[in-house]
Every structure is written in structure tokens, then in C-alpha cells.
PDB file of C-alpha atoms and ligand atoms in Angstrom:
ATOM      1  CA  MET A  21      -9.123  -4.803  40.891  1.00 90.00           C
ATOM      2  CA  PRO A  22     -10.756  -6.652  37.899  1.00 97.00           C
ATOM      3  CA  ALA A  23      -9.006  -7.927  34.952  1.00 98.00           C
ATOM      4  CA  ASP A  24      -8.903  -6.218  31.654  1.00 99.00           C
ATOM      5  CA  TYR A  25     -10.342  -8.584  28.773  1.00 99.00           C
ATOM      6  CA  HIS A  26     -10.608  -6.308  26.102  1.00 99.00           C
ATOM      7  CA  THR A  27      -7.116  -4.913  24.240  1.00 99.00           C
ATOM      8  CA  HIS A  28      -5.903  -4.776  20.719  1.00 99.00           C
ATOM      9  CA  THR A  29      -2.648  -5.297  19.200  1.00 99.00           C
ATOM     10  CA  PRO A  30      -1.144  -3.788  15.916  1.00 98.00           C
ATOM     11  CA  LEU A  31      -2.554  -6.449  13.979  1.00 98.00           C
ATOM     12  CA  CYS A  32      -5.818  -4.902  13.603  1.00 98.00           C
ATOM     13  CA  LEU A  33      -3.904  -2.048  11.821  1.00 98.00           C
ATOM     14  CA  HIS A  34      -5.020   1.058  14.484  1.00 98.00           C
ATOM     15  CA  ALA A  35      -3.463  -0.003  17.826  1.00 98.00           C
ATOM     16  CA  GLU A  36       0.160   0.278  18.995  1.00 98.00           C
ATOM     17  CA  GLY A  37       2.530  -1.243  21.399  1.00 99.00           C
ATOM     18  CA  THR A  38       4.479  -4.508  21.954  1.00 99.00           C
ATOM     19  CA  PRO A  39       3.153  -7.616  24.250  1.00 99.00           C
ATOM     20  CA  GLU A  40       5.920  -6.313  26.635  1.00 99.00           C
ATOM     21  CA  GLU A  41       4.370  -2.895  26.753  1.00 99.00           C
ATOM     22  CA  PHE A  42       0.978  -3.981  27.525  1.00 99.00           C
ATOM     23  CA  VAL A  43       2.200  -6.392  30.115  1.00 99.00           C
ATOM     24  CA  ASP A  44       3.808  -3.799  31.924  1.00 98.00           C
ATOM     25  CA  ALA A  45       1.010  -1.320  31.652  1.00 98.00           C
ATOM     26  CA  ALA A  46      -1.392  -4.044  32.980  1.00 98.00           C
ATOM     27  CA  LEU A  47       0.952  -4.461  35.801  1.00 98.00           C
ATOM     28  CA  ALA A  48       1.284  -0.513  36.200  1.00 98.00           C
ATOM     29  CA  ALA A  49      -2.551  -0.200  36.254  1.00 98.00           C
ATOM     30  CA  GLY A  50      -3.025  -2.721  38.671  1.00 98.00           C
ATOM     31  CA  VAL A  51      -5.610  -5.253  36.605  1.00 98.00           C
ATOM     32  CA  THR A  52      -5.540  -8.794  38.000  1.00 98.00           C
ATOM     33  CA  GLU A  53      -5.434 -10.132  34.656  1.00 98.00           C
ATOM     34  CA  TYR A  54      -4.419  -9.101  31.177  1.00 98.00           C
ATOM     35  CA  GLY A  55      -6.795 -10.354  28.318  1.00 99.00           C
ATOM     36  CA  ILE A  56      -6.007  -9.673  24.534  1.00 99.00           C
ATOM     37  CA  SER A  57      -9.211  -9.737  22.235  1.00 98.00           C
ATOM     38  CA  ASP A  58      -8.296  -8.277  18.910  1.00 98.00           C
ATOM     39  CA  HIS A  59     -10.346  -7.764  15.908  1.00 99.00           C
ATOM     40  CA  ALA A  60     -11.070 -11.155  14.403  1.00 98.00           C
ATOM     41  CA  PRO A  61     -10.408 -11.704  10.576  1.00 98.00           C
ATOM     42  CA  GLN A  62     -13.779 -11.815   8.797  1.00 98.00           C
ATOM     43  CA  THR A  63     -14.227 -13.301   5.494  1.00 95.00           C
ATOM     44  CA  PRO A  64     -14.138 -12.792   2.579  1.00 96.00           C
ATOM     45  CA  GLU A  65     -11.021 -10.879   2.455  1.00 98.00           C
ATOM     46  CA  PRO A  66      -9.965  -8.043   2.041  1.00 96.00           C
ATOM     47  CA  PHE A  67     -13.081  -7.160   4.173  1.00 98.00           C
ATOM     48  CA  ASP A  68     -12.162  -4.217   5.876  1.00 98.00           C
ATOM     49  CA  ASP A  69      -8.673  -2.302   7.082  1.00 98.00           C
ATOM     50  CA  TRP A  70      -9.465  -2.424  10.901  1.00 98.00           C
ATOM     51  CA  ARG A  71      -8.797  -6.196  11.532  1.00 98.00           C
ATOM     52  CA  MET A  72      -6.431  -9.144  11.311  1.00 98.00           C
ATOM     53  CA  LYS A  73      -6.057 -11.104   8.513  1.00 98.00           C
ATOM     54  CA  LEU A  74      -6.589 -14.927   8.605  1.00 98.00           C
ATOM     55  CA  ALA A  75      -2.808 -14.880   7.911  1.00 98.00           C
ATOM     56  CA  ASP A  76      -2.044 -13.178  11.170  1.00 98.00           C
ATOM     57  CA  LEU A  77      -3.120 -15.661  13.612  1.00 98.00           C
ATOM     58  CA  PRO A  78      -0.022 -16.954  13.914  1.00 98.00           C
ATOM     59  CA  ALA A  79       1.302 -13.671  14.527  1.00 98.00           C
ATOM     60  CA  TYR A  80      -1.223 -13.261  17.110  1.00 98.00           C
ATOM     61  CA  GLN A  81      -0.644 -16.373  18.844  1.00 98.00           C
ATOM     62  CA  GLU A  82       3.152 -15.334  18.928  1.00 98.00           C
ATOM     63  CA  TRP A  83       1.723 -12.146  20.534  1.00 98.00           C
ATOM     64  CA  ILE A  84       0.111 -13.882  22.889  1.00 98.00           C
ATOM     65  CA  ARG A  85       3.289 -16.150  23.836  1.00 98.00           C
ATOM     66  CA  ARG A  86       5.342 -13.314  23.823  1.00 98.00           C
ATOM     67  CA  ALA A  87       2.839 -11.545  26.569  1.00 99.00           C
ATOM     68  CA  GLU A  88       3.122 -14.876  28.586  1.00 98.00           C
ATOM     69  CA  ASP A  89       6.825 -15.170  28.403  1.00 98.00           C
ATOM     70  CA  HIS A  90       7.464 -11.311  29.579  1.00 98.00           C
ATOM     71  CA  ALA A  91       4.360 -11.742  32.244  1.00 98.00           C
ATOM     72  CA  ALA A  92       6.467 -14.829  33.926  1.00 98.00           C
ATOM     73  CA  GLY A  93       3.686 -15.656  36.300  1.00 97.00           C
ATOM     74  CA  ARG A  94       3.503 -12.135  37.650  1.00 98.00           C
ATOM     75  CA  ILE A  95      -0.022 -11.726  35.566  1.00 98.00           C
ATOM     76  CA  PRO A  96      -2.260 -14.338  34.168  1.00 98.00           C
ATOM     77  CA  VAL A  97      -2.502 -13.535  30.493  1.00 98.00           C
ATOM     78  CA  ARG A  98      -5.720 -14.675  28.795  1.00 98.00           C
ATOM     79  CA  CYS A  99      -6.467 -14.833  25.049  1.00 98.00           C
ATOM     80  CA  GLY A 100      -9.778 -14.324  23.014  1.00 98.00           C
ATOM     81  CA  LEU A 101     -11.059 -12.510  19.963  1.00 99.00           C
ATOM     82  CA  GLU A 102     -13.540  -9.788  19.495  1.00 99.00           C
ATOM     83  CA  CYS A 103     -15.791 -11.106  16.728  1.00 99.00           C
ATOM     84  CA  ASP A 104     -18.244  -8.962  14.632  1.00 98.00           C
ATOM     85  CA  TRP A 105     -21.682 -10.083  14.500  1.00 98.00           C
ATOM     86  CA  LEU A 106     -22.856  -9.975  10.700  1.00 98.00           C
ATOM     87  CA  ASP A 107     -25.822 -11.407   9.145  1.00 96.00           C
ATOM     88  CA  GLY A 108     -25.177 -15.035   8.677  1.00 97.00           C
ATOM     89  CA  CYS A 109     -22.066 -15.160  10.484  1.00 98.00           C
ATOM     90  CA  GLU A 110     -22.488 -17.893  13.120  1.00 98.00           C
ATOM     91  CA  PRO A 111     -20.431 -20.486  10.900  1.00 98.00           C
ATOM     92  CA  TRP A 112     -17.753 -18.527  10.556  1.00 98.00           C
ATOM     93  CA  ILE A 113     -17.700 -17.595  14.492  1.00 98.00           C
ATOM     94  CA  ARG A 114     -18.102 -21.233  15.091  1.00 98.00           C
ATOM     95  CA  GLU A 115     -14.777 -21.978  12.905  1.00 98.00           C
ATOM     96  CA  LEU A 116     -12.500 -18.895  14.509  1.00 98.00           C
ATOM     97  CA  ALA A 117     -13.683 -20.942  18.115  1.00 98.00           C
ATOM     98  CA  GLY A 118     -12.069 -23.842  17.009  1.00 98.00           C
ATOM     99  CA  MET A 119      -8.921 -22.162  15.492  1.00 98.00           C
ATOM    100  CA  HIS A 120      -7.416 -21.930  19.120  1.00 97.00           C
ATOM    101  CA  ASP A 121      -7.858 -22.784  23.019  1.00 98.00           C
ATOM    102  CA  TRP A 122      -9.615 -19.231  23.505  1.00 98.00           C
ATOM    103  CA  ASP A 123     -10.359 -18.304  27.331  1.00 99.00           C
ATOM    104  CA  TYR A 124     -13.359 -16.081  26.030  1.00 99.00           C
ATOM    105  CA  LEU A 125     -15.111 -14.514  22.988  1.00 99.00           C
ATOM    106  CA  ILE A 126     -16.305 -11.007  22.780  1.00 99.00           C
ATOM    107  CA  GLY A 127     -19.419 -10.650  20.220  1.00 99.00           C
ATOM    108  CA  SER A 128     -19.772  -6.966  18.821  1.00 99.00           C
ATOM    109  CA  VAL A 129     -21.943  -5.014  16.723  1.00 99.00           C
ATOM    110  CA  HIS A 130     -19.772  -2.635  14.429  1.00 98.00           C
ATOM    111  CA  TYR A 131     -21.937  -3.198  11.309  1.00 98.00           C
ATOM    112  CA  LEU A 132     -25.258  -2.676   9.985  1.00 98.00           C
ATOM    113  CA  GLY A 133     -25.539  -4.196   6.622  1.00 97.00           C
ATOM    114  CA  ALA A 134     -22.319  -2.870   5.131  1.00 97.00           C
ATOM    115  CA  TRP A 135     -22.222   0.057   7.282  1.00 98.00           C
ATOM    116  CA  ASP A 136     -19.602   0.077  10.236  1.00 98.00           C
ATOM    117  CA  PHE A 137     -21.463   2.579  11.791  1.00 98.00           C
ATOM    118  CA  ASP A 138     -18.724   3.618  14.542  1.00 98.00           C
ATOM    119  CA  ASN A 139     -16.153   4.292  12.210  1.00 98.00           C
ATOM    120  CA  PRO A 140     -15.009   7.967  12.033  1.00 97.00           C
ATOM    121  CA  GLY A 141     -14.411   7.617   8.115  1.00 97.00           C
ATOM    122  CA  LYS A 142     -17.991   6.526   7.690  1.00 98.00           C
ATOM    123  CA  ILE A 143     -19.558   9.484  10.005  1.00 98.00           C
ATOM    124  CA  GLY A 144     -21.227  11.374   6.877  1.00 98.00           C
ATOM    125  CA  LEU A 145     -23.674   8.113   6.578  1.00 98.00           C
ATOM    126  CA  TRP A 146     -25.440   9.123   9.502  1.00 98.00           C
ATOM    127  CA  ASP A 147     -27.043  12.304   8.020  1.00 97.00           C
ATOM    128  CA  SER A 148     -28.876  10.332   5.302  1.00 97.00           C
ATOM    129  CA  LYS A 149     -30.237   8.035   8.263  1.00 98.00           C
ATOM    130  CA  SER A 150     -33.239   8.276  10.745  1.00 98.00           C
ATOM    131  CA  VAL A 151     -31.532   7.633  14.263  1.00 98.00           C
ATOM    132  CA  PRO A 152     -34.546   5.501  15.816  1.00 98.00           C
ATOM    133  CA  ASP A 153     -34.320   3.308  12.612  1.00 98.00           C
ATOM    134  CA  VAL A 154     -30.602   2.904  13.367  1.00 98.00           C
ATOM    135  CA  TRP A 155     -31.181   2.197  17.092  1.00 98.00           C
ATOM    136  CA  GLU A 156     -33.913  -0.225  16.118  1.00 98.00           C
ATOM    137  CA  ALA A 157     -31.479  -2.228  13.620  1.00 98.00           C
ATOM    138  CA  TYR A 158     -28.761  -1.738  15.982  1.00 98.00           C
ATOM    139  CA  TRP A 159     -30.461  -3.823  19.201  1.00 98.00           C
ATOM    140  CA  ASN A 160     -32.034  -6.362  16.815  1.00 98.00           C
ATOM    141  CA  ALA A 161     -28.658  -7.242  15.725  1.00 98.00           C
ATOM    142  CA  TYR A 162     -27.746  -7.089  19.545  1.00 98.00           C
ATOM    143  CA  ALA A 163     -30.305  -9.401  20.801  1.00 98.00           C
ATOM    144  CA  ALA A 164     -29.734 -11.824  18.007  1.00 98.00           C
ATOM    145  CA  MET A 165     -26.010 -11.823  18.693  1.00 98.00           C
ATOM    146  CA  ALA A 166     -26.555 -12.488  22.435  1.00 98.00           C
ATOM    147  CA  ALA A 167     -29.147 -14.956  21.362  1.00 98.00           C
ATOM    148  CA  SER A 168     -26.782 -16.788  19.214  1.00 98.00           C
ATOM    149  CA  GLY A 169     -25.118 -18.322  22.486  1.00 98.00           C
ATOM    150  CA  LEU A 170     -21.527 -18.030  20.473  1.00 98.00           C
ATOM    151  CA  PHE A 171     -20.049 -15.506  23.007  1.00 98.00           C
ATOM    152  CA  ASP A 172     -18.795 -15.441  26.550  1.00 98.00           C
ATOM    153  CA  ILE A 173     -19.152 -11.747  26.595  1.00 99.00           C
ATOM    154  CA  VAL A 174     -20.993  -8.912  24.372  1.00 99.00           C
ATOM    155  CA  GLY A 175     -18.903  -6.070  23.663  1.00 98.00           C
ATOM    156  CA  HIS A 176     -19.658  -2.294  24.309  1.00 98.00           C
ATOM    157  CA  PRO A 177     -23.440  -2.496  24.576  1.00 98.00           C
ATOM    158  CA  ASP A 178     -24.761   0.753  23.354  1.00 98.00           C
ATOM    159  CA  LEU A 179     -21.859   1.678  20.714  1.00 99.00           C
ATOM    160  CA  VAL A 180     -24.605   2.835  18.324  1.00 98.00           C
ATOM    161  CA  LYS A 181     -24.449   6.396  20.418  1.00 98.00           C
ATOM    162  CA  LYS A 182     -20.780   6.741  19.828  1.00 98.00           C
ATOM    163  CA  PHE A 183     -21.079  10.160  18.040  1.00 98.00           C
ATOM    164  CA  GLY A 184     -24.060  11.503  20.074  1.00 98.00           C
ATOM    165  CA  HIS A 185     -26.825   9.915  18.028  1.00 98.00           C
ATOM    166  CA  ILE A 186     -29.488   9.342  20.762  1.00 98.00           C
ATOM    167  CA  PRO A 187     -33.313   8.896  20.193  1.00 98.00           C
ATOM    168  CA  GLU A 188     -35.831  10.898  21.845  1.00 98.00           C
ATOM    169  CA  GLY A 189     -37.676   9.532  25.057  1.00 98.00           C
ATOM    170  CA  ASP A 190     -36.899   6.253  27.522  1.00 98.00           C
ATOM    171  CA  LEU A 191     -34.265   4.546  25.831  1.00 98.00           C
ATOM    172  CA  ALA A 192     -35.643   1.258  28.249  1.00 98.00           C
ATOM    173  CA  ARG A 193     -37.594   0.296  25.226  1.00 98.00           C
ATOM    174  CA  TYR A 194     -34.678  -0.472  23.269  1.00 98.00           C
ATOM    175  CA  TYR A 195     -32.398  -1.803  25.969  1.00 98.00           C
ATOM    176  CA  GLU A 196     -35.409  -4.478  27.317  1.00 98.00           C
ATOM    177  CA  PRO A 197     -35.178  -6.873  24.472  1.00 98.00           C
ATOM    178  CA  ALA A 198     -31.603  -6.979  24.485  1.00 98.00           C
ATOM    179  CA  ILE A 199     -31.475  -7.604  28.394  1.00 98.00           C
ATOM    180  CA  ASP A 200     -33.870  -9.997  28.163  1.00 98.00           C
ATOM    181  CA  ALA A 201     -32.065 -11.879  25.292  1.00 98.00           C
ATOM    182  CA  ILE A 202     -28.651 -11.469  27.105  1.00 98.00           C
ATOM    183  CA  ALA A 203     -30.065 -12.809  30.287  1.00 98.00           C
ATOM    184  CA  ALA A 204     -31.874 -15.771  28.727  1.00 98.00           C
ATOM    185  CA  ALA A 205     -28.384 -16.974  26.787  1.00 98.00           C
ATOM    186  CA  GLY A 206     -26.474 -16.503  29.933  1.00 98.00           C
ATOM    187  CA  CYS A 207     -23.976 -14.190  28.575  1.00 97.00           C
ATOM    188  CA  ALA A 208     -21.767 -11.475  30.381  1.00 98.00           C
ATOM    189  CA  ILE A 209     -21.769  -7.803  29.376  1.00 99.00           C
ATOM    190  CA  GLU A 210     -18.958  -5.437  29.576  1.00 98.00           C
ATOM    191  CA  ILE A 211     -19.071  -1.739  30.818  1.00 99.00           C
ATOM    192  CA  ASN A 212     -16.399  -0.314  28.344  1.00 99.00           C
ATOM    193  CA  THR A 213     -14.614   2.658  29.613  1.00 99.00           C
ATOM    194  CA  ALA A 214     -13.454   4.115  25.814  1.00 98.00           C
ATOM    195  CA  GLY A 215     -16.951   5.668  25.627  1.00 98.00           C
ATOM    196  CA  TRP A 216     -15.602   8.166  28.240  1.00 98.00           C
ATOM    197  CA  HIS A 217     -13.088   9.184  25.523  1.00 98.00           C
ATOM    198  CA  LYS A 218     -15.332   9.213  22.383  1.00 98.00           C
ATOM    199  CA  PRO A 219     -17.861  12.060  21.530  1.00 98.00           C
ATOM    200  CA  ILE A 220     -20.623  10.794  23.559  1.00 98.00           C
ATOM    201  CA  GLY A 221     -18.361  11.192  26.990  1.00 98.00           C
ATOM    202  CA  GLU A 222     -20.635   8.214  28.697  1.00 98.00           C
ATOM    203  CA  THR A 223     -19.413   4.663  29.236  1.00 98.00           C
ATOM    204  CA  TYR A 224     -21.009   2.013  27.052  1.00 99.00           C
ATOM    205  CA  PRO A 225     -23.531   1.029  28.208  1.00 99.00           C
ATOM    206  CA  ALA A 226     -25.070   4.032  29.899  1.00 98.00           C
ATOM    207  CA  PRO A 227     -26.067   3.336  33.747  1.00 98.00           C
ATOM    208  CA  GLY A 228     -29.705   3.303  33.160  1.00 98.00           C
ATOM    209  CA  PHE A 229     -28.713  -0.074  31.100  1.00 98.00           C
ATOM    210  CA  LEU A 230     -26.466  -1.354  33.550  1.00 98.00           C
ATOM    211  CA  GLU A 231     -29.299  -1.156  36.445  1.00 98.00           C
ATOM    212  CA  LEU A 232     -31.412  -3.052  34.239  1.00 98.00           C
ATOM    213  CA  ALA A 233     -28.861  -5.780  33.480  1.00 99.00           C
ATOM    214  CA  CYS A 234     -28.180  -5.989  37.085  1.00 98.00           C
ATOM    215  CA  SER A 235     -31.755  -6.418  38.065  1.00 98.00           C
ATOM    216  CA  ALA A 236     -31.768  -9.205  35.071  1.00 98.00           C
ATOM    217  CA  GLY A 237     -29.126 -10.758  36.871  1.00 98.00           C
ATOM    218  CA  ILE A 238     -26.743 -10.485  34.143  1.00 99.00           C
ATOM    219  CA  PRO A 239     -22.791 -10.569  35.127  1.00 98.00           C
ATOM    220  CA  ILE A 240     -20.237  -8.089  34.202  1.00 99.00           C
ATOM    221  CA  VAL A 241     -16.777  -7.573  33.385  1.00 99.00           C
ATOM    222  CA  ILE A 242     -14.795  -3.995  33.255  1.00 99.00           C
ATOM    223  CA  SER A 243     -12.973  -3.373  29.676  1.00 99.00           C
ATOM    224  CA  SER A 244     -10.775  -0.562  28.586  1.00 99.00           C
ATOM    225  CA  ASP A 245     -10.856  -1.550  24.879  1.00 99.00           C
ATOM    226  CA  ALA A 246      -7.390  -0.280  25.015  1.00 99.00           C
ATOM    227  CA  HIS A 247      -5.748   0.448  21.613  1.00 98.00           C
ATOM    228  CA  ALA A 248      -2.545   1.325  23.154  1.00 99.00           C
ATOM    229  CA  PRO A 249      -0.424   0.241  26.290  1.00 99.00           C
ATOM    230  CA  ALA A 250      -1.177   3.534  28.347  1.00 98.00           C
ATOM    231  CA  GLU A 251      -5.110   2.561  27.829  1.00 99.00           C
ATOM    232  CA  VAL A 252      -5.079  -0.720  29.809  1.00 99.00           C
ATOM    233  CA  GLY A 253      -7.120  -0.525  32.898  1.00 98.00           C
ATOM    234  CA  ARG A 254      -8.209   3.130  32.256  1.00 98.00           C
ATOM    235  CA  ASP A 255     -10.649   4.452  34.279  1.00 98.00           C
ATOM    236  CA  PHE A 256     -11.541   1.327  35.919  1.00 98.00           C
ATOM    237  CA  ALA A 257     -11.500   2.690  39.567  1.00 98.00           C
ATOM    238  CA  LYS A 258     -14.447   5.272  38.110  1.00 98.00           C
ATOM    239  CA  ALA A 259     -15.983   2.126  36.243  1.00 98.00           C
ATOM    240  CA  LYS A 260     -16.126   0.282  39.489  1.00 98.00           C
ATOM    241  CA  SER A 261     -18.037   3.139  41.144  1.00 98.00           C
ATOM    242  CA  VAL A 262     -20.603   3.424  38.245  1.00 98.00           C
ATOM    243  CA  ILE A 263     -21.555  -0.524  38.426  1.00 98.00           C
ATOM    244  CA  ARG A 264     -21.456  -0.431  42.085  1.00 98.00           C
ATOM    245  CA  ALA A 265     -24.074   2.279  41.723  1.00 98.00           C
ATOM    246  CA  ALA A 266     -26.239   0.058  39.323  1.00 98.00           C
ATOM    247  CA  GLY A 267     -26.206  -2.442  42.210  1.00 98.00           C
ATOM    248  CA  TYR A 268     -23.026  -4.884  40.927  1.00 98.00           C
ATOM    249  CA  ARG A 269     -20.783  -6.299  43.402  1.00 98.00           C
ATOM    250  CA  GLU A 270     -18.815  -8.943  41.234  1.00 98.00           C
ATOM    251  CA  THR A 271     -16.857  -9.054  37.938  1.00 98.00           C
ATOM    252  CA  LEU A 272     -16.377 -12.220  36.195  1.00 98.00           C
ATOM    253  CA  LEU A 273     -12.867 -14.043  35.537  1.00 98.00           C
ATOM    254  CA  PHE A 274     -12.534 -16.201  32.527  1.00 98.00           C
ATOM    255  CA  GLU A 275     -10.185 -19.078  31.670  1.00 98.00           C
ATOM    256  CA  LYS A 276     -10.484 -21.491  28.709  1.00 98.00           C
ATOM    257  CA  ARG A 277     -14.455 -20.242  28.197  1.00 98.00           C
ATOM    258  CA  ALA A 278     -15.180 -21.089  31.751  1.00 98.00           C
ATOM    259  CA  ARG A 279     -15.881 -18.350  34.083  1.00 98.00           C
ATOM    260  CA  ARG A 280     -16.336 -17.438  37.850  1.00 98.00           C
ATOM    261  CA  SER A 281     -16.866 -14.414  39.646  1.00 98.00           C
ATOM    262  CA  GLU A 282     -15.201 -12.187  42.300  1.00 98.00           C
ATOM    263  CA  PRO A 283     -16.163  -9.563  44.331  1.00 98.00           C
ATOM    264  CA  PHE A 284     -14.596  -6.605  43.303  1.00 96.00           C
ATOM    265  CA  ASP A 285     -14.213  -4.206  46.245  1.00 84.00           C
TER     266      ASP A 285
HETATM  267 ZN1   ZN B  12     -10.546  -1.248  17.527  1.00 60.87          ZN
HETATM  268 ZN1   ZN B  13      -4.125 -18.834  24.576  1.00 60.87          ZN
HETATM  269 FE1   FE B  14     -15.429  -2.725  19.419  1.00 60.87          FE
HETATM  270 FE1   FE B  15     -12.375  -3.316  20.854  1.00 60.87          FE
END
């Protein structure tokens, strides 16, 4: 079974569980490594209500330490952050990168300008938007995020479809520039199984994106995006068959921002 590197903690104010429960759940799910990647602090504070504060970083490190204690060598515990890609964020990401000996950093696009388009509380804003325009802005941001070279993994590639907003026609016109940027930067993507539990009812990214990514030589990890212990490693068997069908045979393991690949069968 692959590692699960995309999980959250209650410090982000919309997740639940204890470090001990998450470790037990990772062991029960059979994932090979438990990676913690909570929503990173963002300045200026207060920024929004779904992330840890800068002042929470010591508590985050304490969470990681408790997880390592409870794991007691039974499963490797890795730590990172899920960082937001925002206009002009590069200096802040570099600062965050230096705040701890992270194993990996995940970059995610949740914001277009001031709009966190995947926030269920902001879903009404979609009504005033053109879906193709939102998609174009989203994928431009996504490609810029990958090209920054600041992230080991780029998160939930087509999150913009979360509530079912999808333009007409072949979506490859959106995927291809992002895939070129990801491949050129040498970062990994994730297949994020949480999408199966959202209105879209499909993994992020869609199978069509995965095939193009595999052909472009982009490596992959499987992620649950768990916000509760029961979600760790959720649907990983199904996810393996989806990425296998797209051509993948290996996933990545991360430690101290170095990676190696391992067959997942
Ligand atoms: Zn979250
Ligand atoms: Zn650590
Ligand atoms: Fe996310
Ligand atoms: Fe997440």
C-alpha cells in the first residue's frame, strides 16, 4: 500500500481527531507512511477561518511529536504543509519552508483572487461567474504554482470541478499547459480520493488528466485528504486501480524533501 501524505489536524478548525487516533487509523488502513500536511498559516492574519495560525506552529510540531511517539516505529510519520498558492506568495512559501525540517510541501490552489472557490460557504459566487473563465484562471494559477518549483507535490489538480462546474468539450485544452509546467518543474501530482465524497463524485484529477500526466512522466502519490481519522487511506485500493489504468505502476515516498519511487502492487 502507498503512503498517505495529505491529512489534516484540528488546528485548521475543520478537522477532528487526535494524533493517536490518526496513527491507529493509518495502521488499520494499511498505508505504509502517515504524512501530516495541514493547511499552512497565511499572512496577513487573520486570513480566513480554515487554517492554522502562525502561532499554532508549535502546537503543530507537538502534534507531529505525539504521532511519532504513538507510532513508536510501527509506521513512519512524515510532516509537511498544504500551502496555498496566492498571487505573490513565493517569499512566504520560502519562509514557511524554512520553519521546520519538512518531509514535503504540497501546493494547492484554493483561491482565485479573494475567492476560495471550493469553500461550500462561497458556492453562491459561482452563479455570477463564467465557468470557462474560472477554469482558465484556475489552470493558469495551477501552472504558475507548479512552475514556481516551491512544492514537492501539487494537490488535487482539478479541484475547480468540486461542485460540478465543468466547461463543455475536451478538457485537455486546460490540462495540457498545466501538465507541461508540472513535468518541467519535476514535481509530483496526487490522486486525491476525497473527490469521490464531494458533489462531483470523482477523484481529483479526472482519469483523462492522469493518462496525460503518466505519459508526460509525472510521478504520483495517492492522498486521502483526511479531515478525520476514519478517512486516512480511504479508497486507496480503488485509487490504485484508477492510476494503474492510467499507466502508473509506482508511487513516491518522501523524506526530508527527497523522494524515491516504489511499485504499488
Ligand atoms: Zn481542509
Ligand atoms: Zn518533522
Ligand atoms: Fe486542499
Ligand atoms: Fe487538504
